[in-house]
Amino acid sequence: MRKLFVALAALVCLLWVGSATALEIRFARIWPAAEYTRLTLESKQPIKHNLFSVKNPERLVIDLEEVEINKVLNDLPGKVGEQDPYIKSVRIGRFKPGVVRLVFDLKTEVKPQLFNLAPVAEYGHRLVLDIYPAKPSDPMLALLEPETKKSPDAAKEASKAEEKPAEKPALAVITPPVSDTPAPVIKPEIAVAPEKPAPRSRTELSMRTLIIAIDAGHGGEDPGAHGQDGTLEKNVTLAIARKLKELVDSQEGMRGVLIRDGDYFIPLGGRVTKARNAHADLFVSIHADAFIRPDARGSSVFALSEHGATSAAARWLAKKENEADLIGGVNIAVKDPFLARTLLDLSQTATINDSLKLAKYVLGELGNINTLHRGFVEQAGFAVLKSPDIPSILVETAFISNPVEEKRLSDNQYQEKLARSILNGIKHYFSHNPPLAKPKLARNS
């Protein structure tokens, strides 16, 4: 009898230890978008996992090791919306002892990525599933995919595909303008002197559509700064960006391109690439930052710096904005040709000078509707401004951490005023700096 009691006690201890070591999923989030859908599972410890695909019908299967089925997981299927372009439904169950299986029923063939993210900011360990279309219509998506060696046959097919007319992108804003200048792409870490372009006639310039890339800062897993009343920077920046696009589109000979048109995350390098794929003439990144003091207020405009930040505050802000990739979650297996750049070529030096001119005009217009945090354009190493051939600025519209400015940033009419001020600055820039043919840069081989 004593032996039986000891055995039962040992069994109870084993069961208790097993349940105690089971990992709890604390949060589950889904961010659907036309470009890709992201699923995030957050926990206190890293999640061991295994991913594979099943055909006929298309499914993705993720096995999670030593994870308990709790309310968060059980509620996951209800978070899949009918408008999700890739996920039809999710099923969850205990596959075998110690393994929980997630089955994603898909609407189409996809190309998934599954990776872990270390804790950062308010987030714990995250397991991230990114679901991309198998054949992306947006060239930016190719940047987000890990590099794989192509077979000779695959290379031939890719060559044939390049000869065919491009399909209409999922997002109409990425359609490139009519131009005889190919989209410039440069090799990272190699300085390339631009070739002197042939001068264009006034007739050619008047017929050319000017493309303005409008970047709403943050998005998805990266909310940006928070206001005291709960306003999120990512929502404010998207609202202003959409208004700016409407205003730009209403101008004759101008068209706006939204880099982000929804609540999803885009890596900093991906934002640069989308602007270049759109043949953008200008790049404007919109933000609404926070500061440790609630009385900090005013608008600021920044350009990229060649020689460090112009102030300690600019350096701090650039560091904070450059951490967006850590917070939003970037797959380290993906190569980023722009953020890896260590040298500035001659074309970028000229681009920075144009960026400073653009920033000055925009800052002057913002000063008509808001206090200026500083009365001059500042510079720092913002990763999102590192396009080598597109004048690029970052606009801090106001401090969302200031209760007064937070309220104004949430106001539809004030968002309209901010957007119109930025447009007026852009128009002043073009009136003094007529756009010419862009220099041809070396392409990646």
Short mmCIF file of C-alpha atoms in Angstrom, two decimals:
data_model
loop_
_atom_site.label_atom_id
_atom_site.label_comp_id
_atom_site.label_asym_id
_atom_site.label_seq_id
_atom_site.Cartn_x
_atom_site.Cartn_y
_atom_site.Cartn_z
CA MET A 1 0.00 0.00 0.00
CA ARG A 2 2.85 2.33 0.87
CA LYS A 3 4.50 1.62 -2.52
CA LEU A 4 1.24 2.38 -4.32
CA PHE A 5 0.93 5.67 -2.45
CA VAL A 6 4.51 6.64 -3.33
CA ALA A 7 3.90 5.82 -7.01
CA LEU A 8 0.73 7.89 -7.12
CA ALA A 9 2.49 10.81 -5.45
CA ALA A 10 5.31 10.63 -7.98
CA LEU A 11 2.79 10.60 -10.85
CA VAL A 12 1.02 13.65 -9.44
CA CYS A 13 4.35 15.46 -9.15
CA LEU A 14 5.21 14.65 -12.77
CA LEU A 15 1.83 15.91 -13.96
CA TRP A 16 2.22 19.06 -11.91
CA VAL A 17 5.73 19.71 -13.25
CA GLY A 18 4.49 19.11 -16.80
CA SER A 19 1.66 21.60 -16.44
CA ALA A 20 3.96 24.09 -14.72
CA THR A 21 6.43 24.05 -17.61
CA ALA A 22 3.73 24.45 -20.29
CA LEU A 23 4.16 27.78 -22.03
CA GLU A 24 1.30 30.29 -21.98
CA ILE A 25 0.49 32.43 -25.00
CA ARG A 26 -0.20 35.85 -23.49
CA PHE A 27 -1.31 37.72 -26.63
CA ALA A 28 -2.28 36.82 -30.18
CA ARG A 29 -2.59 39.51 -32.85
CA ILE A 30 -3.41 39.39 -36.58
CA TRP A 31 -2.60 42.24 -38.99
CA PRO A 32 -4.20 41.59 -42.42
CA ALA A 33 -3.18 43.66 -45.43
CA ALA A 34 -3.06 43.37 -49.19
CA GLU A 35 0.73 43.16 -49.07
CA TYR A 36 0.92 40.45 -46.41
CA THR A 37 -0.82 39.17 -43.30
CA ARG A 38 1.07 38.93 -40.02
CA LEU A 39 0.22 36.74 -37.03
CA THR A 40 2.02 37.37 -33.74
CA LEU A 41 2.01 35.07 -30.70
CA GLU A 42 3.55 36.64 -27.60
CA SER A 43 4.83 34.75 -24.56
CA LYS A 44 7.27 35.02 -21.65
CA GLN A 45 9.66 32.48 -23.16
CA PRO A 46 10.64 31.61 -26.76
CA ILE A 47 8.23 29.23 -28.48
CA LYS A 48 9.65 26.12 -30.13
CA HIS A 49 7.88 25.56 -33.41
CA ASN A 50 7.72 23.73 -36.70
CA LEU A 51 6.09 25.00 -39.91
CA PHE A 52 5.06 23.11 -43.03
CA SER A 53 2.62 23.48 -45.93
CA VAL A 54 -0.10 21.15 -47.20
CA LYS A 55 -1.58 21.21 -50.71
CA ASN A 56 -5.08 20.47 -52.07
CA PRO A 57 -6.44 22.49 -50.40
CA GLU A 58 -3.79 25.06 -49.47
CA ARG A 59 -2.97 25.00 -45.76
CA LEU A 60 -0.23 26.10 -43.38
CA VAL A 61 0.48 24.04 -40.26
CA ILE A 62 2.40 25.24 -37.20
CA ASP A 63 3.24 22.85 -34.37
CA LEU A 64 3.93 24.61 -31.07
CA GLU A 65 5.89 22.62 -28.50
CA GLU A 66 5.08 22.65 -24.78
CA VAL A 67 2.33 25.23 -25.19
CA GLU A 68 -0.98 25.10 -23.36
CA ILE A 69 -4.30 25.74 -25.06
CA ASN A 70 -5.74 28.74 -23.27
CA LYS A 71 -8.37 31.40 -23.94
CA VAL A 72 -5.96 33.47 -26.06
CA LEU A 73 -5.43 30.59 -28.48
CA ASN A 74 -9.09 29.59 -28.43
CA ASP A 75 -10.05 33.17 -29.37
CA LEU A 76 -7.60 33.27 -32.28
CA PRO A 77 -10.02 31.91 -34.96
CA GLY A 78 -12.43 34.76 -34.20
CA LYS A 79 -9.73 37.31 -35.08
CA VAL A 80 -9.55 36.17 -38.70
CA GLY A 81 -11.68 38.58 -40.72
CA GLU A 82 -13.56 37.81 -43.92
CA GLN A 83 -11.53 40.48 -45.71
CA ASP A 84 -8.19 38.82 -44.92
CA PRO A 85 -6.67 38.24 -48.39
CA TYR A 86 -4.81 35.06 -47.40
CA ILE A 87 -6.30 33.32 -44.34
CA LYS A 88 -9.73 31.71 -44.63
CA SER A 89 -9.88 30.22 -41.12
CA VAL A 90 -7.77 28.85 -38.27
CA ARG A 91 -8.17 25.56 -36.40
CA ILE A 92 -6.46 24.77 -33.11
CA GLY A 93 -6.10 21.47 -31.29
CA ARG A 94 -3.85 19.14 -29.33
CA PHE A 95 -1.97 17.15 -31.97
CA LYS A 96 -0.14 14.91 -29.50
CA PRO A 97 1.19 15.20 -25.92
CA GLY A 98 3.33 18.33 -25.71
CA VAL A 99 2.34 19.67 -29.14
CA VAL A 100 -0.42 22.13 -30.06
CA ARG A 101 -1.22 22.33 -33.77
CA LEU A 102 -2.46 25.42 -35.60
CA VAL A 103 -3.91 24.81 -39.06
CA PHE A 104 -4.43 27.81 -41.34
CA ASP A 105 -6.90 27.22 -44.16
CA LEU A 106 -5.79 29.52 -46.98
CA LYS A 107 -7.56 31.36 -49.76
CA THR A 108 -4.62 31.15 -52.15
CA GLU A 109 -1.09 29.85 -52.56
CA VAL A 110 1.27 31.70 -50.24
CA LYS A 111 4.90 32.07 -49.28
CA PRO A 112 5.22 32.04 -45.45
CA GLN A 113 7.97 33.16 -43.12
CA LEU A 114 8.10 32.10 -39.45
CA PHE A 115 10.64 33.56 -37.04
CA ASN A 116 11.23 34.51 -33.40
CA LEU A 117 11.72 38.02 -32.05
CA ALA A 118 13.51 38.81 -28.80
CA PRO A 119 11.79 41.02 -26.20
CA VAL A 120 11.82 44.76 -26.95
CA ALA A 121 9.94 47.75 -25.53
CA GLU A 122 6.66 46.50 -24.01
CA TYR A 123 6.75 43.22 -25.97
CA GLY A 124 7.91 39.86 -24.67
CA HIS A 125 9.11 37.00 -26.85
CA ARG A 126 7.20 36.92 -30.13
CA LEU A 127 6.68 34.19 -32.68
CA VAL A 128 5.81 35.88 -35.98
CA LEU A 129 4.19 34.32 -39.03
CA ASP A 130 4.25 36.49 -42.16
CA ILE A 131 2.07 35.23 -45.02
CA TYR A 132 3.02 36.68 -48.42
CA PRO A 133 1.44 35.95 -51.78
CA ALA A 134 3.33 33.27 -53.71
CA LYS A 135 3.63 35.66 -56.65
CA PRO A 136 3.73 39.21 -55.30
CA SER A 137 2.58 41.96 -57.62
CA ASP A 138 4.38 44.56 -55.51
CA PRO A 139 8.17 44.53 -56.17
CA MET A 140 8.73 45.62 -52.57
CA LEU A 141 7.73 42.19 -51.34
CA ALA A 142 10.74 40.62 -53.03
CA LEU A 143 12.94 42.63 -50.67
CA LEU A 144 11.20 41.18 -47.63
CA GLU A 145 11.81 37.57 -48.67
CA PRO A 146 15.00 35.70 -47.68
CA GLU A 147 17.46 35.29 -50.52
CA THR A 148 17.43 31.89 -52.18
CA LYS A 149 19.63 30.57 -54.94
CA LYS A 150 17.79 30.17 -58.21
CA SER A 151 18.25 27.18 -60.47
CA PRO A 152 19.16 27.83 -64.14
CA ASP A 153 15.59 26.96 -65.13
CA ALA A 154 14.20 29.37 -62.56
CA ALA A 155 16.54 32.09 -63.84
CA LYS A 156 15.27 31.53 -67.38
CA GLU A 157 11.67 31.76 -66.21
CA ALA A 158 12.45 34.97 -64.32
CA SER A 159 14.05 36.40 -67.44
CA LYS A 160 10.97 35.55 -69.49
CA ALA A 161 8.72 37.09 -66.83
CA GLU A 162 10.63 40.38 -67.02
CA GLU A 163 9.88 40.58 -70.74
CA LYS A 164 6.12 40.31 -70.15
CA PRO A 165 4.02 43.38 -69.28
CA ALA A 166 3.81 43.89 -65.54
CA GLU A 167 0.51 42.99 -63.89
CA LYS A 168 -1.44 45.70 -62.16
CA PRO A 169 -0.27 45.86 -58.51
CA ALA A 170 -2.61 44.98 -55.66
CA LEU A 171 -2.24 48.55 -54.44
CA ALA A 172 -2.88 51.02 -57.25
CA VAL A 173 -0.66 53.60 -55.60
CA ILE A 174 2.45 51.64 -56.55
CA THR A 175 1.85 51.94 -60.31
CA PRO A 176 5.00 53.68 -61.64
CA PRO A 177 4.64 56.84 -63.71
CA VAL A 178 5.37 57.02 -67.39
CA SER A 179 9.06 57.75 -67.67
CA ASP A 180 12.00 56.97 -69.93
CA THR A 181 14.21 56.66 -66.90
CA PRO A 182 14.48 53.15 -65.42
CA ALA A 183 14.05 52.67 -61.68
CA PRO A 184 17.57 53.21 -60.27
CA VAL A 185 18.97 50.53 -58.00
CA ILE A 186 22.45 50.66 -56.50
CA LYS A 187 24.70 48.06 -54.99
CA PRO A 188 25.10 48.45 -51.21
CA GLU A 189 28.44 49.69 -49.87
CA ILE A 190 29.64 50.81 -53.32
CA ALA A 191 29.95 54.49 -54.15
CA VAL A 192 28.78 55.20 -57.68
CA ALA A 193 29.18 58.56 -59.37
CA PRO A 194 26.04 59.52 -61.29
CA GLU A 195 26.18 59.86 -65.04
CA LYS A 196 25.31 63.32 -66.35
CA PRO A 197 21.74 63.05 -67.67
CA ALA A 198 20.74 64.51 -70.99
CA PRO A 199 18.87 67.81 -70.47
CA ARG A 200 15.11 67.68 -70.93
CA SER A 201 13.10 70.20 -72.87
CA ARG A 202 10.40 72.28 -71.22
CA THR A 203 7.81 70.26 -73.13
CA GLU A 204 9.07 67.02 -71.59
CA LEU A 205 9.04 68.53 -68.10
CA SER A 206 5.52 69.90 -68.48
CA MET A 207 4.23 66.47 -69.52
CA ARG A 208 5.85 64.66 -66.64
CA THR A 209 3.77 63.60 -63.62
CA LEU A 210 5.50 64.33 -60.32
CA ILE A 211 5.29 61.43 -57.87
CA ILE A 212 5.21 62.16 -54.12
CA ALA A 213 5.85 59.16 -51.87
CA ILE A 214 3.89 59.68 -48.63
CA ASP A 215 5.04 57.52 -45.73
CA ALA A 216 2.77 57.14 -42.68
CA GLY A 217 5.18 56.32 -39.87
CA HIS A 218 4.92 53.11 -37.83
CA GLY A 219 1.99 50.65 -38.18
CA GLY A 220 0.90 47.17 -37.15
CA GLU A 221 3.03 45.78 -34.33
CA ASP A 222 4.74 49.16 -34.07
CA PRO A 223 2.21 51.68 -32.68
CA GLY A 224 4.71 54.52 -32.42
CA ALA A 225 4.25 57.05 -29.64
CA HIS A 226 1.24 57.15 -27.28
CA GLY A 227 -0.73 60.19 -26.18
CA GLN A 228 -2.08 60.59 -22.64
CA ASP A 229 -5.62 59.98 -23.89
CA GLY A 230 -4.57 56.83 -25.73
CA THR A 231 -4.07 58.30 -29.20
CA LEU A 232 -1.63 56.19 -31.22
CA GLU A 233 0.93 57.79 -33.52
CA LYS A 234 0.41 55.15 -36.22
CA ASN A 235 -3.27 56.12 -36.56
CA VAL A 236 -2.59 59.86 -36.68
CA THR A 237 0.16 59.54 -39.28
CA LEU A 238 -2.02 57.37 -41.54
CA ALA A 239 -4.92 59.85 -41.33
CA ILE A 240 -2.65 62.77 -42.28
CA ALA A 241 -0.96 60.73 -45.03
CA ARG A 242 -4.31 59.89 -46.64
CA LYS A 243 -5.36 63.54 -46.55
CA LEU A 244 -2.05 64.59 -48.08
CA LYS A 245 -2.48 62.07 -50.89
CA GLU A 246 -5.95 63.46 -51.67
CA LEU A 247 -4.54 66.99 -51.84
CA VAL A 248 -1.58 65.93 -53.99
CA ASP A 249 -3.85 64.02 -56.37
CA SER A 250 -6.00 67.13 -56.78
CA GLN A 251 -3.01 69.05 -58.17
CA GLU A 252 -2.49 69.02 -61.92
CA GLY A 253 0.63 67.05 -62.85
CA MET A 254 1.11 65.49 -59.38
CA ARG A 255 0.25 62.11 -57.90
CA GLY A 256 0.58 60.77 -54.37
CA VAL A 257 1.84 57.30 -53.50
CA LEU A 258 0.94 55.92 -50.07
CA ILE A 259 3.76 53.77 -48.73
CA ARG A 260 1.42 52.35 -46.06
CA ASP A 261 -2.35 52.40 -46.58
CA GLY A 262 -3.51 50.36 -43.59
CA ASP A 263 -2.60 49.21 -40.10
CA TYR A 264 0.35 46.96 -40.86
CA PHE A 265 4.11 47.11 -40.44
CA ILE A 266 6.62 47.88 -43.19
CA PRO A 267 10.38 47.75 -42.48
CA LEU A 268 12.30 50.99 -42.87
CA GLY A 269 14.24 49.69 -45.86
CA GLY A 270 11.03 48.46 -47.44
CA ARG A 271 9.61 51.98 -47.28
CA VAL A 272 12.62 53.32 -49.17
CA THR A 273 12.31 50.56 -51.76
CA LYS A 274 8.60 51.19 -52.35
CA ALA A 275 9.33 54.86 -53.02
CA ARG A 276 12.07 53.98 -55.52
CA ASN A 277 9.92 51.37 -57.25
CA ALA A 278 7.27 54.05 -57.68
CA HIS A 279 9.89 56.35 -59.31
CA ALA A 280 9.11 58.95 -56.63
CA ASP A 281 10.42 62.49 -57.01
CA LEU A 282 10.07 63.24 -53.29
CA PHE A 283 9.69 61.18 -50.11
CA VAL A 284 7.82 62.58 -47.08
CA SER A 285 7.67 60.54 -43.87
CA ILE A 286 5.00 61.71 -41.41
CA HIS A 287 5.32 61.29 -37.63
CA ALA A 288 3.95 62.64 -34.33
CA ASP A 289 6.52 61.96 -31.65
CA ALA A 290 6.48 61.92 -27.86
CA PHE A 291 8.86 63.35 -25.29
CA ILE A 292 9.46 62.72 -21.60
CA ARG A 293 8.09 66.19 -20.76
CA PRO A 294 4.38 66.74 -21.55
CA ASP A 295 4.98 70.44 -22.20
CA ALA A 296 7.23 69.78 -25.21
CA ARG A 297 5.45 71.06 -28.29
CA GLY A 298 5.86 72.24 -31.87
CA SER A 299 6.56 70.96 -35.38
CA SER A 300 9.94 69.91 -36.75
CA VAL A 301 11.33 68.80 -40.10
CA PHE A 302 14.42 66.63 -40.53
CA ALA A 303 16.74 65.60 -43.36
CA LEU A 304 19.43 62.93 -43.50
CA SER A 305 22.87 63.84 -42.17
CA GLU A 306 26.26 63.01 -43.64
CA HIS A 307 28.23 63.91 -40.53
CA GLY A 308 26.16 63.03 -37.48
CA ALA A 309 23.17 64.71 -35.88
CA THR A 310 22.84 68.50 -35.63
CA SER A 311 21.76 68.23 -31.98
CA ALA A 312 21.48 65.76 -29.13
CA ALA A 313 17.69 65.87 -29.49
CA ALA A 314 17.90 65.04 -33.21
CA ARG A 315 20.27 62.16 -32.46
CA TRP A 316 17.90 60.83 -29.79
CA LEU A 317 14.91 61.07 -32.10
CA ALA A 318 16.71 59.33 -34.98
CA LYS A 319 17.75 56.50 -32.67
CA LYS A 320 14.18 56.16 -31.45
CA GLU A 321 12.70 56.16 -34.97
CA ASN A 322 15.34 53.70 -36.21
CA GLU A 323 14.23 51.23 -33.53
CA ALA A 324 10.93 50.83 -35.40
CA ASP A 325 12.27 47.70 -37.10
CA LEU A 326 13.01 46.11 -33.71
CA ILE A 327 9.53 46.92 -32.40
CA GLY A 328 7.63 46.20 -35.60
CA GLY A 329 9.57 42.97 -36.09
CA VAL A 330 11.93 42.33 -39.00
CA ASN A 331 13.04 38.90 -40.13
CA ILE A 332 16.85 39.00 -39.82
CA ALA A 333 17.10 36.46 -42.65
CA VAL A 334 16.05 39.19 -45.06
CA LYS A 335 18.78 41.28 -46.64
CA ASP A 336 18.24 45.04 -46.62
CA PRO A 337 20.43 46.76 -49.22
CA PHE A 338 19.74 50.30 -48.01
CA LEU A 339 20.15 50.08 -44.24
CA ALA A 340 23.38 48.10 -44.80
CA ARG A 341 24.93 51.01 -46.68
CA THR A 342 28.03 52.42 -45.00
CA LEU A 343 29.09 54.87 -47.71
CA LEU A 344 27.29 57.86 -49.13
CA ASP A 345 27.88 58.28 -52.85
CA LEU A 346 27.99 61.53 -54.76
CA SER A 347 24.36 61.31 -55.79
CA GLN A 348 23.25 61.07 -52.16
CA THR A 349 25.25 64.17 -51.23
CA ALA A 350 23.32 66.11 -53.85
CA THR A 351 20.08 64.46 -52.70
CA ILE A 352 20.66 65.63 -49.12
CA ASN A 353 21.12 69.20 -50.34
CA ASP A 354 17.77 68.98 -52.15
CA SER A 355 16.22 67.42 -49.04
CA LEU A 356 17.35 70.40 -46.97
CA LYS A 357 15.71 72.79 -49.45
CA LEU A 358 12.45 70.82 -49.36
CA ALA A 359 12.55 70.62 -45.56
CA LYS A 360 13.01 74.40 -45.28
CA TYR A 361 9.92 75.12 -47.38
CA VAL A 362 7.77 72.59 -45.48
CA LEU A 363 8.98 73.88 -42.11
CA GLY A 364 8.09 77.42 -43.10
CA GLU A 365 4.55 76.37 -44.03
CA LEU A 366 4.07 74.41 -40.79
CA GLY A 367 5.09 77.54 -38.90
CA ASN A 368 1.92 79.20 -40.19
CA ILE A 369 -0.34 76.78 -38.31
CA ASN A 370 1.75 75.59 -35.36
CA THR A 371 4.61 76.58 -33.10
CA LEU A 372 7.96 75.37 -34.42
CA HIS A 373 9.92 73.22 -31.99
CA ARG A 374 13.07 74.67 -33.54
CA GLY A 375 13.20 77.44 -36.11
CA PHE A 376 15.52 75.57 -38.45
CA VAL A 377 15.80 72.23 -40.26
CA GLU A 378 17.66 69.56 -38.32
CA GLN A 379 19.60 66.54 -39.56
CA ALA A 380 20.31 63.06 -38.20
CA GLY A 381 20.86 59.50 -39.41
CA PHE A 382 17.23 58.51 -40.01
CA ALA A 383 17.22 55.13 -41.74
CA VAL A 384 13.97 55.85 -43.57
CA LEU A 385 15.59 58.85 -45.32
CA LYS A 386 18.46 56.86 -46.86
CA SER A 387 17.29 56.81 -50.45
CA PRO A 388 20.36 57.72 -52.54
CA ASP A 389 18.43 59.55 -55.24
CA ILE A 390 15.11 60.83 -53.82
CA PRO A 391 15.00 64.05 -51.74
CA SER A 392 13.57 62.80 -48.44
CA ILE A 393 12.31 64.50 -45.30
CA LEU A 394 10.79 63.41 -42.00
CA VAL A 395 8.05 65.64 -40.62
CA GLU A 396 7.30 65.61 -36.89
CA THR A 397 3.87 67.23 -37.10
CA ALA A 398 3.50 67.79 -33.34
CA PHE A 399 4.13 66.14 -29.97
CA ILE A 400 1.47 63.54 -29.31
CA SER A 401 2.69 63.47 -25.68
CA ASN A 402 1.50 67.05 -25.23
CA PRO A 403 -2.21 66.92 -24.21
CA VAL A 404 -3.05 70.06 -26.20
CA GLU A 405 -1.28 68.88 -29.35
CA GLU A 406 -2.66 65.36 -28.95
CA LYS A 407 -6.17 66.78 -29.09
CA ARG A 408 -5.33 68.81 -32.20
CA LEU A 409 -3.69 65.83 -33.89
CA SER A 410 -6.91 63.86 -33.45
CA ASP A 411 -8.98 66.63 -35.03
CA ASN A 412 -9.95 66.03 -38.65
CA GLN A 413 -9.74 69.70 -39.62
CA TYR A 414 -6.30 70.15 -38.06
CA GLN A 415 -5.05 67.03 -39.85
CA GLU A 416 -6.25 68.68 -43.06
CA LYS A 417 -4.30 71.86 -42.19
CA LEU A 418 -1.13 69.84 -41.58
CA ALA A 419 -1.52 68.02 -44.87
CA ARG A 420 -2.13 71.27 -46.77
CA SER A 421 0.92 72.88 -45.17
CA ILE A 422 3.11 69.99 -46.30
CA LEU A 423 1.66 70.23 -49.82
CA ASN A 424 2.31 73.98 -49.94
CA GLY A 425 5.91 73.37 -48.95
CA ILE A 426 6.25 70.77 -51.71
CA LYS A 427 4.81 73.17 -54.29
CA HIS A 428 7.20 75.94 -53.21
CA TYR A 429 10.10 73.50 -53.53
CA PHE A 430 9.16 72.52 -57.08
CA SER A 431 8.61 76.15 -58.09
CA HIS A 432 12.24 76.88 -57.19
CA ASN A 433 13.67 73.47 -58.12
CA PRO A 434 12.08 72.15 -61.33
CA PRO A 435 12.45 68.36 -61.50
CA LEU A 436 14.87 67.05 -64.09
CA ALA A 437 15.77 63.59 -65.36
CA LYS A 438 17.22 61.49 -62.56
CA PRO A 439 20.82 60.23 -62.88
CA LYS A 440 21.22 56.62 -63.87
CA LEU A 441 22.81 54.54 -61.11
CA ALA A 442 24.46 51.18 -61.40
CA ARG A 443 22.08 48.24 -61.03
CA ASN A 444 22.65 45.13 -58.97
CA SER A 445 24.05 42.39 -61.15
#
